[in-house]
Coordinates of C-alpha atoms and ligand atoms in Angstrom, one line a residue:
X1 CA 22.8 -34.4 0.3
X2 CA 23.2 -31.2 -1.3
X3 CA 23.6 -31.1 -5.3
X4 CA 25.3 -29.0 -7.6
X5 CA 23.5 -27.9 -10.4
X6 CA 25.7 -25.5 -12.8
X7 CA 23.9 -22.8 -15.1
X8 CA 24.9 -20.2 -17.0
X9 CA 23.1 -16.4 -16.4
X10 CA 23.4 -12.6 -18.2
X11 CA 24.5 -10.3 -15.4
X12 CA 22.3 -7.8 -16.9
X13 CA 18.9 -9.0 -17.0
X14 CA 19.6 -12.0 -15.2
X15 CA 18.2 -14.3 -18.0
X16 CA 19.2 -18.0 -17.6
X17 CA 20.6 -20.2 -20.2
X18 CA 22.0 -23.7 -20.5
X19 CA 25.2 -22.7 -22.2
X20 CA 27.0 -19.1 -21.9
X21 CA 25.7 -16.8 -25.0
X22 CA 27.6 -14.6 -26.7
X23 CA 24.5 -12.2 -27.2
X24 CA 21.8 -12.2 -24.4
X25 CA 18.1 -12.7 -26.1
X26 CA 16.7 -10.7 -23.3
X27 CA 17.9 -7.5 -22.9
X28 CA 20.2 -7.5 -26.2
X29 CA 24.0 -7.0 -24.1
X30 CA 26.9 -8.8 -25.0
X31 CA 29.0 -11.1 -22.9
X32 CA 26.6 -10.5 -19.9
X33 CA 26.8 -14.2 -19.6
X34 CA 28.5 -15.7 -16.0
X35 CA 28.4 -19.5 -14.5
X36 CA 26.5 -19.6 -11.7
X37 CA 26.4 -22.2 -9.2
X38 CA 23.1 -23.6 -8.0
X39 CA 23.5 -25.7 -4.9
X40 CA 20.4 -26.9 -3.1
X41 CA 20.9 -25.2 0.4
X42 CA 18.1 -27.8 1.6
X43 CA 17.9 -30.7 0.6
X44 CA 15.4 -32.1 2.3
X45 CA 13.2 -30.4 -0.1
X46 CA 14.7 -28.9 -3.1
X47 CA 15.2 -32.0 -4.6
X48 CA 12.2 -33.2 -3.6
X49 CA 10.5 -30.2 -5.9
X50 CA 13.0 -30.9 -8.7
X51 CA 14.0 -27.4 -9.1
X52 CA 17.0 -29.0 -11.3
X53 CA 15.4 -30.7 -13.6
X54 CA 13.6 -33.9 -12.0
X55 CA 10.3 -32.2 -12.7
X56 CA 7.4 -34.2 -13.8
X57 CA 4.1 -33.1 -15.3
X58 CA 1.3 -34.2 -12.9
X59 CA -2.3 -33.6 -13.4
X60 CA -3.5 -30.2 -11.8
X61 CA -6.3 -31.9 -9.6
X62 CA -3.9 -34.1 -8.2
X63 CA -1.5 -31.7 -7.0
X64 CA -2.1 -30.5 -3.3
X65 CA -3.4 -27.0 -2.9
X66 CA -1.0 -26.5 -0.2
X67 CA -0.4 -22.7 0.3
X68 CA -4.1 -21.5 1.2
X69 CA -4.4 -23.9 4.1
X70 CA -0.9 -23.2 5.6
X71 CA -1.4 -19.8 5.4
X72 CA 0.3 -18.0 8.5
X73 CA -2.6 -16.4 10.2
X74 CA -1.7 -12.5 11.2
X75 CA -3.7 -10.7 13.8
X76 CA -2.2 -7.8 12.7
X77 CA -6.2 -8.3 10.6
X78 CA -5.4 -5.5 8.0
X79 CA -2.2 -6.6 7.2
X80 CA -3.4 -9.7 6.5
X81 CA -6.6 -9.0 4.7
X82 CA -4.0 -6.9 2.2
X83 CA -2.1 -9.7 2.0
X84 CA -5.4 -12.1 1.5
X85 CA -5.6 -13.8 4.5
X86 CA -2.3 -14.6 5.8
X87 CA 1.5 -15.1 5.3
X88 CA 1.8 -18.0 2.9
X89 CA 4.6 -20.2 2.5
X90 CA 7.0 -20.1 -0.3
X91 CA 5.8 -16.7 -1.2
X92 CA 8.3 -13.9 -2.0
X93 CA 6.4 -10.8 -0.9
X94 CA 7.9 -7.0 -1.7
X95 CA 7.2 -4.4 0.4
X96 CA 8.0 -0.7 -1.1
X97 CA 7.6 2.8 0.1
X98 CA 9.1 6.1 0.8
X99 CA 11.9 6.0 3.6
X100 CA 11.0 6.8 6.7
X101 CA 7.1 5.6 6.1
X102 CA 7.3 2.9 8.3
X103 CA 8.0 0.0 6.2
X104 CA 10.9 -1.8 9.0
X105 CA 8.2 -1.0 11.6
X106 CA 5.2 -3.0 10.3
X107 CA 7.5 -6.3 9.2
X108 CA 9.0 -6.1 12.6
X109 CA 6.0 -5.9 14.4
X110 CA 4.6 -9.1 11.9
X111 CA 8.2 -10.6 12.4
X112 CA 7.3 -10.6 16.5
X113 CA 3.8 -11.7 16.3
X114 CA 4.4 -14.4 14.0
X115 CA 7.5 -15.5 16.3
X116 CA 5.0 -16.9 18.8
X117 CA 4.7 -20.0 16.6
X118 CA 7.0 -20.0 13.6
X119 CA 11.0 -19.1 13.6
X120 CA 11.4 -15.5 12.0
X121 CA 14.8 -14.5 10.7
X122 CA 14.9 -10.7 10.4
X123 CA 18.2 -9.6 8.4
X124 CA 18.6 -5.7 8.5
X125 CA 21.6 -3.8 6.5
X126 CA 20.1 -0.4 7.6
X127 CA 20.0 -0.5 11.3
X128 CA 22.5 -1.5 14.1
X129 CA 20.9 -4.6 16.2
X130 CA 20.8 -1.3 19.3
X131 CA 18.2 0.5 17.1
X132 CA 16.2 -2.7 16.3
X133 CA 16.1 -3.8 19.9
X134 CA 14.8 -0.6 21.2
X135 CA 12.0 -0.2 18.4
X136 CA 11.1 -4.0 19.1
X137 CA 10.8 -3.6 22.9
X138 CA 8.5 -0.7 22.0
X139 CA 6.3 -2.6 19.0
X140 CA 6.4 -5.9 21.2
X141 CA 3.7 -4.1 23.7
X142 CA 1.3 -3.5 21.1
X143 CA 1.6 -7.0 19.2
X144 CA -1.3 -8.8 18.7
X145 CA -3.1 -7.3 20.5
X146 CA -6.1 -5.8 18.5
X147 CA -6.5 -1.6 18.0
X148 CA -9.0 -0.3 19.9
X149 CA -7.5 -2.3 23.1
X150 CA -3.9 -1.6 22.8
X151 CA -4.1 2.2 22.4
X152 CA -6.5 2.7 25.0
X153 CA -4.5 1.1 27.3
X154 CA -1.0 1.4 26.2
X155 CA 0.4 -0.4 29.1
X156 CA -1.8 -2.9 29.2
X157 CA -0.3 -6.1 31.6
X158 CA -0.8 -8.9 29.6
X159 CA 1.0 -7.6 27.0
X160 CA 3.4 -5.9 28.6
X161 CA 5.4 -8.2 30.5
X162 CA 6.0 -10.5 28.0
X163 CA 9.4 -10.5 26.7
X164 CA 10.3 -10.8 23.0
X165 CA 10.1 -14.1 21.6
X166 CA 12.9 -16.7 21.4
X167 CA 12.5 -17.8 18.1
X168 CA 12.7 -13.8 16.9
X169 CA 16.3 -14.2 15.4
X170 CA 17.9 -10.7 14.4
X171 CA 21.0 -10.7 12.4
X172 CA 23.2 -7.1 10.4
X173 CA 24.1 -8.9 7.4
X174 CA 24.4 -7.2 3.6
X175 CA 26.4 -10.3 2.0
X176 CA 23.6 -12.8 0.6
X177 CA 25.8 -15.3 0.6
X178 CA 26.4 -15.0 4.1
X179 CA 22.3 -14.6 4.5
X180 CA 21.8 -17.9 3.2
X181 CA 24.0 -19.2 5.3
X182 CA 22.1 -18.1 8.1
X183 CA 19.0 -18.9 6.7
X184 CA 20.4 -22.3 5.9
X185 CA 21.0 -22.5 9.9
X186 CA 18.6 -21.3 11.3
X187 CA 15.3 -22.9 9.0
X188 CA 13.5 -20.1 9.7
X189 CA 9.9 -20.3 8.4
X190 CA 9.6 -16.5 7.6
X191 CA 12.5 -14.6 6.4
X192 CA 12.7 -10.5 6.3
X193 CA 15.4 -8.4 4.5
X194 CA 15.4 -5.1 5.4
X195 CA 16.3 -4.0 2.8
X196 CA 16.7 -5.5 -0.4
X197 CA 18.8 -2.4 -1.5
X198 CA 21.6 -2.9 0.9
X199 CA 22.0 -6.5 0.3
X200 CA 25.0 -7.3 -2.4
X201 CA 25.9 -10.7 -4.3
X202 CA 30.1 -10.7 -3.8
X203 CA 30.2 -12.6 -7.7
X204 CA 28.6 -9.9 -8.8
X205 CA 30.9 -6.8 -9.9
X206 CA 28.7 -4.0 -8.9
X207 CA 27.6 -2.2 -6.0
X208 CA 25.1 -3.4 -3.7
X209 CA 21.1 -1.1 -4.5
X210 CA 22.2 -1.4 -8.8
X211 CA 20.0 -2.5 -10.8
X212 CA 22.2 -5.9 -11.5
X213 CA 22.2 -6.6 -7.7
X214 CA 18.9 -5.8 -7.2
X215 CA 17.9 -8.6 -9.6
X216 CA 20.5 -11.0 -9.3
X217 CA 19.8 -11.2 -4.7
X218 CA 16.3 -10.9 -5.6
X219 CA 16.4 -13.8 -7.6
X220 CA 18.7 -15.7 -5.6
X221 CA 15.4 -15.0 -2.8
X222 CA 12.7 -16.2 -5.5
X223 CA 14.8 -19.6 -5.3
X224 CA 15.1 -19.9 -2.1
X225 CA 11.7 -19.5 -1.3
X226 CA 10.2 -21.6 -4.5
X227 CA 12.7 -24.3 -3.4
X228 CA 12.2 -24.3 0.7
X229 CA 8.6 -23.1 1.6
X230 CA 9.8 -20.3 3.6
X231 CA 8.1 -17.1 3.3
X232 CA 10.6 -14.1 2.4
X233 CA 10.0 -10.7 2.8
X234 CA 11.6 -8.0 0.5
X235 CA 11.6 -4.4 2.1
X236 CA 12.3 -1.7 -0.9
X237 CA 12.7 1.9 -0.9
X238 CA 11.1 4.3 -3.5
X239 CA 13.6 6.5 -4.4
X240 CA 13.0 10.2 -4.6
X241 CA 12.3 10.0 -8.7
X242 CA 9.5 8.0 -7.7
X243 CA 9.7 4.7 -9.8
X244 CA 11.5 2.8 -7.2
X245 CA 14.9 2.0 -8.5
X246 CA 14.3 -1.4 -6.8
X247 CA 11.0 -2.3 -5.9
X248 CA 9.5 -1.3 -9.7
X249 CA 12.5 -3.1 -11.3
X250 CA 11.5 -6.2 -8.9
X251 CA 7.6 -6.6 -9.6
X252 CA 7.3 -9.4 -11.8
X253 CA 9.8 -11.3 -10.1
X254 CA 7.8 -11.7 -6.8
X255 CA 4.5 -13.1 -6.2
X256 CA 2.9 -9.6 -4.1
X257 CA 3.8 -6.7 -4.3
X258 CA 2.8 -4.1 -1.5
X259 CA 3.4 -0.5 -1.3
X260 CA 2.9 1.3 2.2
X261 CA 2.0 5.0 1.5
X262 CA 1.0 8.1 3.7
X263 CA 2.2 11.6 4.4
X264 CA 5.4 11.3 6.6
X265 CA 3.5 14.3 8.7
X266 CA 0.3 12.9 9.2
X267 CA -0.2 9.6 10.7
X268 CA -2.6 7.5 8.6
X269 CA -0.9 5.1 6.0
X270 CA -2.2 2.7 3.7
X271 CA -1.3 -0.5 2.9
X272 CA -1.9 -1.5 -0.5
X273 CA -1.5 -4.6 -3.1
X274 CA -0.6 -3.9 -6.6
X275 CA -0.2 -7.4 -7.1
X276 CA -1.3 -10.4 -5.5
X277 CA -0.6 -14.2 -6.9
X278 CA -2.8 -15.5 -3.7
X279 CA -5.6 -12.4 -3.2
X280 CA -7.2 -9.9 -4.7
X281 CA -5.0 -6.5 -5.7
X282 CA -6.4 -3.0 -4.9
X283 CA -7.0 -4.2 -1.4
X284 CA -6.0 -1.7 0.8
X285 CA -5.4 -1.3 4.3
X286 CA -5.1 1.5 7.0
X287 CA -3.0 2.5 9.8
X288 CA -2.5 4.7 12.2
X289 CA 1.7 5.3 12.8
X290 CA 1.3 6.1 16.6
X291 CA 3.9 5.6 19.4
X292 CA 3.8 2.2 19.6
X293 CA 3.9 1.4 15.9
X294 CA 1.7 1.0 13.5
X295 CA -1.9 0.1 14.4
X296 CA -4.8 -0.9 12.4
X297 CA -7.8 1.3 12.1
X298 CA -10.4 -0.9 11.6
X299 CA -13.1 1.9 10.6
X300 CA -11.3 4.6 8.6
X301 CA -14.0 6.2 7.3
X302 CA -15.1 6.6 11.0
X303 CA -11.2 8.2 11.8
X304 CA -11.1 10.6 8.8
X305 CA -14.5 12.6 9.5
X306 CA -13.2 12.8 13.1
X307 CA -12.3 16.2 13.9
X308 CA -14.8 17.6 10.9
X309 CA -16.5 20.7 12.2
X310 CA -20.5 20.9 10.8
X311 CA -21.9 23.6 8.7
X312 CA -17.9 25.3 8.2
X313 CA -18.2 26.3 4.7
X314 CA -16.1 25.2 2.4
X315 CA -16.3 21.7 3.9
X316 CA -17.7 18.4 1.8
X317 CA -17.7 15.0 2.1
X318 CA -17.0 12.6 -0.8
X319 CA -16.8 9.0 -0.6
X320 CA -13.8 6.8 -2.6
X321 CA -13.1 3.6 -3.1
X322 CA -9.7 2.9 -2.3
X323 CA -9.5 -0.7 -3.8
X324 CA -13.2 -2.7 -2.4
X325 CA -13.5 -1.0 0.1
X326 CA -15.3 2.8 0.0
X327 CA -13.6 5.5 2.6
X328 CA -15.4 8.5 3.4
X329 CA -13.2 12.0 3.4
X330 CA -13.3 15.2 4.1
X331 CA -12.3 17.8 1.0
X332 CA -12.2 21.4 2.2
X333 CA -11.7 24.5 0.0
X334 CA -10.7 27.9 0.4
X335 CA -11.1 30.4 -1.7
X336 CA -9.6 33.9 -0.9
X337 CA -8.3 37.6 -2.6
X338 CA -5.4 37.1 -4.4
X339 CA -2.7 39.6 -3.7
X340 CA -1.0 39.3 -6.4
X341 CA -2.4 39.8 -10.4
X342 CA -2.0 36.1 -10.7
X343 CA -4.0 34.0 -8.8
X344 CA -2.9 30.9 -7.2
X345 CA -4.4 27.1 -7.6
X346 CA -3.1 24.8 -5.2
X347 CA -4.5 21.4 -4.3
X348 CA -3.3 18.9 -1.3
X349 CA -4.3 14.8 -1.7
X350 CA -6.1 15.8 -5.6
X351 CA -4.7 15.6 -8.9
X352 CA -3.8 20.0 -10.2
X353 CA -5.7 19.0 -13.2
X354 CA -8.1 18.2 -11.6
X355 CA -8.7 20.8 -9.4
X356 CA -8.1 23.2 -12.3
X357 CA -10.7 21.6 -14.6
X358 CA -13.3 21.9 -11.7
X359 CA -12.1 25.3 -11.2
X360 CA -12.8 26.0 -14.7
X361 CA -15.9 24.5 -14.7
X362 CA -17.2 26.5 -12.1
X363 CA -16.4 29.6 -13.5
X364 CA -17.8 29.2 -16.7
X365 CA -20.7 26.6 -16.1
X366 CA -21.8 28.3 -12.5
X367 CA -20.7 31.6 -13.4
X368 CA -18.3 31.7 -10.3
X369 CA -15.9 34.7 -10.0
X370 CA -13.0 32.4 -9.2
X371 CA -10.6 34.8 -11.6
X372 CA -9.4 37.1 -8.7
X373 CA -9.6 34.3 -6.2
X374 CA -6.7 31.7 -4.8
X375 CA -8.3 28.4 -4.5
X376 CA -6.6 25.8 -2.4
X377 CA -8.3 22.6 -1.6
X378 CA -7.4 20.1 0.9
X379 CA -8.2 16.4 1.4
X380 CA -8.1 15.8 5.3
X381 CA -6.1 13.0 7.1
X382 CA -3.0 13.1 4.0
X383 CA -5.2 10.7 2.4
X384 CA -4.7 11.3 -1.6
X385 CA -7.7 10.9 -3.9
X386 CA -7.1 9.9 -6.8
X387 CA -10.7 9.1 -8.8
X388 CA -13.2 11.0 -10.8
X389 CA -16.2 10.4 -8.6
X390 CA -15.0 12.9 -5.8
X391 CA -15.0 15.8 -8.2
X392 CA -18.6 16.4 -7.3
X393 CA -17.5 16.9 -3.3
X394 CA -14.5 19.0 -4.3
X395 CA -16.3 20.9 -6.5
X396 CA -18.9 21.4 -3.5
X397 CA -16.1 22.9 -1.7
X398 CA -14.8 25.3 -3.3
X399 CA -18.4 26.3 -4.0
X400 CA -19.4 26.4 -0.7
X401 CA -16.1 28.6 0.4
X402 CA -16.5 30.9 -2.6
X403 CA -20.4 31.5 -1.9
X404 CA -19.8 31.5 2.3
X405 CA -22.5 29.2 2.6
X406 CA -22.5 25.8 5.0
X407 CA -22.7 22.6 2.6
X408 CA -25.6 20.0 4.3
X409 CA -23.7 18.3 6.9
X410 CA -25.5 14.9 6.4
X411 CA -25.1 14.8 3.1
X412 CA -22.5 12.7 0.7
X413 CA -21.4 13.9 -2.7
X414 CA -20.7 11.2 -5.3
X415 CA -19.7 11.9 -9.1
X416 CA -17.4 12.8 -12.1
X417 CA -17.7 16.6 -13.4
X418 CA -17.9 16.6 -16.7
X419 CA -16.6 19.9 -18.9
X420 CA -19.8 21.1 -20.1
X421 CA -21.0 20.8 -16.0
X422 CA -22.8 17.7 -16.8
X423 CA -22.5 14.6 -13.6
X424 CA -21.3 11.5 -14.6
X425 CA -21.9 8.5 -12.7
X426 CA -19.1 6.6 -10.4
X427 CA -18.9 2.8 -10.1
X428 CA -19.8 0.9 -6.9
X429 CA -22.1 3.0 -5.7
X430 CA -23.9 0.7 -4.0
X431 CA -20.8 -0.1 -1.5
X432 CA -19.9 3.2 -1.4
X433 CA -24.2 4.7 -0.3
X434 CA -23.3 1.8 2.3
X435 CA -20.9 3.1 3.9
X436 CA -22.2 6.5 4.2
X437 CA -25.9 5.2 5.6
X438 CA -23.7 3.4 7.7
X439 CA -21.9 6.5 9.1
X440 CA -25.1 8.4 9.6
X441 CA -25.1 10.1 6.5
X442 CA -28.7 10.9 5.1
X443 CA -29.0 11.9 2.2
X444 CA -26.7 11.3 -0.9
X445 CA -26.1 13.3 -3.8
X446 CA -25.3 11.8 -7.3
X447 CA -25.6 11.9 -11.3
X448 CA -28.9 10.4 -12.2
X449 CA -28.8 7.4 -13.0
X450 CA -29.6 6.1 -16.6
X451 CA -30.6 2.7 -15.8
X452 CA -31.7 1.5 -12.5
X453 CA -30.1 -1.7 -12.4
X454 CA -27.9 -1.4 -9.2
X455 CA -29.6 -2.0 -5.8
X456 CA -29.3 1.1 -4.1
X457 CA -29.1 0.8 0.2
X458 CA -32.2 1.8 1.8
X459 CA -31.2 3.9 5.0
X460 CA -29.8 6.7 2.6
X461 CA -32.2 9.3 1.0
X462 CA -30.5 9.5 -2.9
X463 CA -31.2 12.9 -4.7
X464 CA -30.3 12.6 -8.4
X465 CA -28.6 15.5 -10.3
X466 CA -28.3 16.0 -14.1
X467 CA -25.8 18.9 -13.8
X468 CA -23.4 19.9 -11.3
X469 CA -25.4 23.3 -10.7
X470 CA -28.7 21.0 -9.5
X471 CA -26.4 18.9 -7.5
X472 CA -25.0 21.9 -5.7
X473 CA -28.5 23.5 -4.9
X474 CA -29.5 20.1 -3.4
X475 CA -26.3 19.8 -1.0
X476 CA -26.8 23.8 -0.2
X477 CA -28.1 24.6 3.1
X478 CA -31.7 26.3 2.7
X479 CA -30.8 29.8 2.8
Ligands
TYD501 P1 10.5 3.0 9.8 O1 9.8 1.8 10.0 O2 11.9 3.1 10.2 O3 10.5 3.5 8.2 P2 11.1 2.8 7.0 O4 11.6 1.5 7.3 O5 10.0 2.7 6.0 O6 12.2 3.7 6.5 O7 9.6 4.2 10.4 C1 10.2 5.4 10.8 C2 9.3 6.4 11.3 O8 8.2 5.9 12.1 C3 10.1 7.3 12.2 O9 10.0 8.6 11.7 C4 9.5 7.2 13.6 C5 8.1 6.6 13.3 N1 7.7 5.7 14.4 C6 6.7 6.0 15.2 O10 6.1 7.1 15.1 N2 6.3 5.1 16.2 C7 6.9 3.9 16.3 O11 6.5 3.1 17.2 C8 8.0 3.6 15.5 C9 8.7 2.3 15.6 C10 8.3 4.5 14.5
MG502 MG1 13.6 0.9 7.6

């Protein structure tokens, strides 16, 4: 039996309160204040969790740990390893990134895998069901069905044939109220809104993707999937400014929040969590956009030293940590006459001040005639680096184009370039000498190391470098 529970919310912030308030405590507006009507969709468990006020306090241990063992297994694996290990029920998860990206691609693809066992309710207010049909024939062959397999052979039978999944339910729908109603039908177990943007709250006197609708639906989800166990999906665009109008504005009110990022013209993306109630955060994920959708690369490191040529100059390889887990890249440089009196700093996946600080630095610590030179430097695959420690590597490559001489080509570079040319050490080297031994690498280069507490790898050969002019002799070729 459904119960109606009456309380009173500012329109702005979307602060509750048990009486209407003349002056909202939260975000300071006046008569922001509107009755909203609370009515346990499902009964069968809303009441049951006393979302209305039948709460009790209950000792922690007894309480049921419920969510880690129900967790929806995924074999999309790095999907779910961002996620930390599975969809879990009652979560409200936020997925953000630039349009076009290929955010509507990876939930579909989880919506039709997970539609093997579970009812999945996708709810799109971007695309006609035509356009969703045709991408989910196209995803539906590569479903499940782990990387190196599925892209080998793309046809593959067993896959193939099989037609979408019944309990896939698609529905074009902006009005929540009407959403809920589905969702209120249907009892689907995992919920997707594509996207969060378009969907509007008719009670609520503003257009649907403002900041007041944004908060109020995205509430009005948080409820749902507190009071129901169902697991509900958010898509949200980044707009061009960057801070996603929505998905920023939305952060505290889920429990994960994910951003998908890449270079819309290459086709690696990464899948990271910048907030995770039920896993770790800085866990990051990679992908390859390819025909059939989006599929995992399980060794990246592996993918973006692919098409390196040895002994090019102006070629280095640094090694990054994108959340726990180290990724090995190649940084090229090129440095070349400038025509023009002014000459010209560019930098592709690295931070300009950084690049201009190591530019600096090599002019004046190393004595490099950079001063009638462009410099452009380029971090292969679109991948975007965005930590100290692979100074030492792009410093190494705009050495080694300036000077015309091949780096070592099985050797790593890991470290922060200080101002006066000194190294500075990088965190998790251990991990990250793993990877690179693991990769065939042979020989590292680093800042030496104060203290030897860390257990270094064995298969790598470490050569320790006070400034960055030692470390760049001992990644030179021997003339
Ligand atoms: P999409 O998931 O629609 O992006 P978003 O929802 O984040 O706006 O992805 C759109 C892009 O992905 C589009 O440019 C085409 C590309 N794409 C592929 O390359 N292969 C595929 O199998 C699919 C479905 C899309
Ligand atoms: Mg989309």
């Amino acid at each position: 039996m459904a119960k109606t529970i009456i309380q009173y919310k500012c329109t702005s912030c979307g602060r509750a309160a048990a009486k209407p308030l003349g002056r909202c405590p939260g975000c300071g507006e006046w008569n922001t204040y509107a009755e909203e009507i609370l009515e346990s969709s499902s009964p069968r468990r809303a009441s049951a969790k006393g979302r209305g006020g039948g709460s009790q306090p209950r000792p922690l241990a007894e309480i049921e740990g419920g969510a880690e063992n129900q967790r929806m297994a995924l074999s999309i694996g790095e999907f779910g390893r961002v996620l930390g290990g599975g969809v879990v029920p009652g979560s409200l998860v936020l997925l953000g990134g630039d349009p076009g990206i290929g955010k509507s691609t990876l939930l579909l693809q989880t919506a039709i895998e997970l539609a093997a066992s579970d009812t999945v309710l996708y709810v799109s207010g971007e695309e006609s069901p035509g356009q969703i049909k045709m991408r989910a024939e196209r995803l539906r062959r590569s479903a499940g069905v782990a990387d190196s397999n599925a892209t080998r052979e793309p046809m593959n039978q067993a896959n193939g044939d099989q037609p979408l999944p019944d309990k896939l339910l698609l529905v074009t729908e902006t009005n929540i109220e009407a959403i809920l109603q589905h969702v209120a039908a249907v009892k689907p177990r995992v919920l997707i809104i594509d996207s969060i943007q378009t969907v509007y709250d008719p009670a609520v006197d503003s257009s649907a993707g403002s900041v007041t609708q944004l908060r109020e639906c995205s509430d009005r989800f948080r409820q749902l999937a507190k009071g129901s166990g169902l697991a509900v999906f958010l898509i949200g665009h980044v707009t061009k400014e960057g801070v996603i109008a929505g998905p920023r504005l939305l952060e505290h009110m889920v429990d994960t929040v994910l951003y998908l990022e890449g270079d819309r013209f290459h086709s690696y993306r990464l899948l990271r969590a910048v907030k995770n109630r039920f896993g770790a955060t800085d866990e990051v994920g990679v992908f390859e956009m390819r025909g059939q959708g989006l599929q995992e690369v399980p060794n990246p490191s592996e993918a973006f030293l692919a098409e390196r040529v040895v002994n090019a100059p102006g070629s280095a390889i640094a090694v990054t940590m994108e959340g726990t887990r180290p990724l090995l890249v190649e940084v090229q440089g090129l440095t070349s006459p400038s025509a023009f009196g002014n000459p010209r700093r560019s930098g592709n996946g690295v931070d300009l001040n950084r690049l201009l600080l190591i530019t600096a630095v090599l002019t004046r610590r190393l004595g490099l005639r950079l001063g009638d030179q462009d410099v452009f430097v380029n971090v292969v695959g679109g991948l975007r680096i965005g930590e100290p420690a692979a100074d030492l590597a792009l410093a190494a490559a705009i050495y080694s184009s300036s000077k015309d001489l091949p780096l070592r080509a099985d050797t790593v570079l890991i470290g922060e370039v200080g101002l006066s040319g000194e190294l500075r050490a990088a965190p998790q080297l251990a991990a990250r000498l793993k990877e690179a031994a693991a990769l065939g690498f042979q020989t590292a280069v680093l800042p030496k190391r104060l203290r030897a507490g860390e257990e270094l790898p064995k298969g790598i050969t470490i050569k320790e470098a006070r400034t960055l002019r030692e470390a760049l002799e001992m990644a030179s070729q021997p003339a």
